Every structure is written in C-alpha cells, then in structure tokens.
PDB file of C-alpha atoms in Angstrom:
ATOM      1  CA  UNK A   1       0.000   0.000   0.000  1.00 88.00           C
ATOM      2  CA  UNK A   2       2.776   2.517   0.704  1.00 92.00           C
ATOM      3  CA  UNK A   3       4.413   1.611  -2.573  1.00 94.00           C
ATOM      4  CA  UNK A   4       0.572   2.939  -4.195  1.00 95.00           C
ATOM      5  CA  UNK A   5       0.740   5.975  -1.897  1.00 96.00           C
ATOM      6  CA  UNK A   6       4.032   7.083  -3.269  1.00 96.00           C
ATOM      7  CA  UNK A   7       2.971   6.706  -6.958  1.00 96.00           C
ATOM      8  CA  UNK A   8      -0.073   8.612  -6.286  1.00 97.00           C
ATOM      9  CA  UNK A   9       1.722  11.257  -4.633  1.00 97.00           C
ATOM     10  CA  UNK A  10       4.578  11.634  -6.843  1.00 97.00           C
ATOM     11  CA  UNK A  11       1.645  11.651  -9.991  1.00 97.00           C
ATOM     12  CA  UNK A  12      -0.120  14.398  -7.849  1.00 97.00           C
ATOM     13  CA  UNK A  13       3.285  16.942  -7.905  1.00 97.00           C
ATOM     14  CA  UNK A  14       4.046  16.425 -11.606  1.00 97.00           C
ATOM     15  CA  UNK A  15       0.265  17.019 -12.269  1.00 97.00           C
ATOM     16  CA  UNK A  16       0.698  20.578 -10.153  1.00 97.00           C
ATOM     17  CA  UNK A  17       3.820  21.647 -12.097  1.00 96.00           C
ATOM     18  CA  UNK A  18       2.080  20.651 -15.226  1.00 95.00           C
ATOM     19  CA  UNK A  19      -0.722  23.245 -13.997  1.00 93.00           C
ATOM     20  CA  UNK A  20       1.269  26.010 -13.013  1.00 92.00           C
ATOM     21  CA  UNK A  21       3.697  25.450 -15.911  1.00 89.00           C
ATOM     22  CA  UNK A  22       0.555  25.734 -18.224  1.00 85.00           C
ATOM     23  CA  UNK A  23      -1.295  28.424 -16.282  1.00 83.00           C
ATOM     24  CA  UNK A  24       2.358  30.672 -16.766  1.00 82.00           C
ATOM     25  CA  UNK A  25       2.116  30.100 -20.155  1.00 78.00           C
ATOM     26  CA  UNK A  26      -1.012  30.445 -21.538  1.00 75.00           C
ATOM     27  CA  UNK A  27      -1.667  33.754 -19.215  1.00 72.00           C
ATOM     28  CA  UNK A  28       1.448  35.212 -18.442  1.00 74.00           C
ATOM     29  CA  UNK A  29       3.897  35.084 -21.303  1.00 71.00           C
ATOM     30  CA  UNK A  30       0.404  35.466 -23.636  1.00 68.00           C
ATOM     31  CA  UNK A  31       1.471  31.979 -26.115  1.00 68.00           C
ATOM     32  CA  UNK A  32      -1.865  32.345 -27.755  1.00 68.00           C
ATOM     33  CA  UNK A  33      -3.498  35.758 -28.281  1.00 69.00           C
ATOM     34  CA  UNK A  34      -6.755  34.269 -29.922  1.00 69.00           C
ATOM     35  CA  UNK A  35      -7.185  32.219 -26.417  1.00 65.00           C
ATOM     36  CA  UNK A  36      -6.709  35.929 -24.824  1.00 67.00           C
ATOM     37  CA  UNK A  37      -9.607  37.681 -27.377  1.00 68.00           C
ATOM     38  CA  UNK A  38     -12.028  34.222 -26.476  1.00 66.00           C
ATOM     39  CA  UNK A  39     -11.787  34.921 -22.848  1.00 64.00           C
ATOM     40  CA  UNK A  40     -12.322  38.605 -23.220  1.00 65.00           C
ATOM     41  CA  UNK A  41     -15.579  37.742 -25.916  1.00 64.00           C
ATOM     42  CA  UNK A  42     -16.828  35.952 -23.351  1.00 60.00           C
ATOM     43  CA  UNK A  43     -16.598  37.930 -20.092  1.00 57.00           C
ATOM     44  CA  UNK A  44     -14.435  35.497 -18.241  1.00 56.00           C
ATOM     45  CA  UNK A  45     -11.334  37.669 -18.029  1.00 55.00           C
ATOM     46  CA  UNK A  46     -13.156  41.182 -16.499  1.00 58.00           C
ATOM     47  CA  UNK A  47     -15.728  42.061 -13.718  1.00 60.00           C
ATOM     48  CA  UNK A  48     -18.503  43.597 -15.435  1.00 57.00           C
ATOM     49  CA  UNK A  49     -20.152  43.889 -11.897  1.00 57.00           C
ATOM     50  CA  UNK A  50     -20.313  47.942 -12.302  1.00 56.00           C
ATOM     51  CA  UNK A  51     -21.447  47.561 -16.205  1.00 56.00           C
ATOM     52  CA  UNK A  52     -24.240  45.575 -14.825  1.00 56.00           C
ATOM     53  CA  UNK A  53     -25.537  48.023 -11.963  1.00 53.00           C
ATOM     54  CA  UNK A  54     -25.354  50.750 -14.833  1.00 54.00           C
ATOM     55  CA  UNK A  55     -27.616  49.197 -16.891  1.00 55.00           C
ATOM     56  CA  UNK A  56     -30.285  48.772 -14.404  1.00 56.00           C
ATOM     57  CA  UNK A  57     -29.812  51.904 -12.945  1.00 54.00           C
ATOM     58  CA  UNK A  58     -30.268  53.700 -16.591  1.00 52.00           C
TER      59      UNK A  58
END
C-alpha cells in the first residue's frame, strides 16, 4: 500500500507543475493571443459587476 501511496503522490506533484507550468504560459507570457480575445468575448477575463448596476440603474 505505501508503494501505491508514493505513486499517487509523486503523480499528484508532476500534475501541479504541469498546472502552473501551463497556467504561466497560456496567461502570463500570452502563447496564444486568440485564447486571450475568447476569454475577453466571453466575459471570463473582467468584472462587469459595475457595467451591470449601470444598466439597471439607466
């Protein structure tokens, strides 16, 4: 069982570097501009919190 533990636990830290390895690329050092324009299309990348209240307010 402790030989299973280790794999899992050794699978779990690659998996994490993978992550943040990914997440610094694709954000950070901007690899892909179109995935940059898709998350701005679609809201993810902003609060629009303030855009929203002045809508209703109007």
């Amino acid at each position: 069982m402790k030989i299973v533990e280790r794999i899992l636990i050794k699978v779990i830290i690659i998996q994490f570097i993978f992550l943040f390895f990914a997440q610094l690329f694709l954000h950070q050092l901007d690899i892909f501009p179109q995935l940059e324009q898709l998350t701005k299309y679609e809201g993810v990348n902003e609060n629009t919190f303030t855009e929203i209240l002045q809508t209703f307010s109007n």
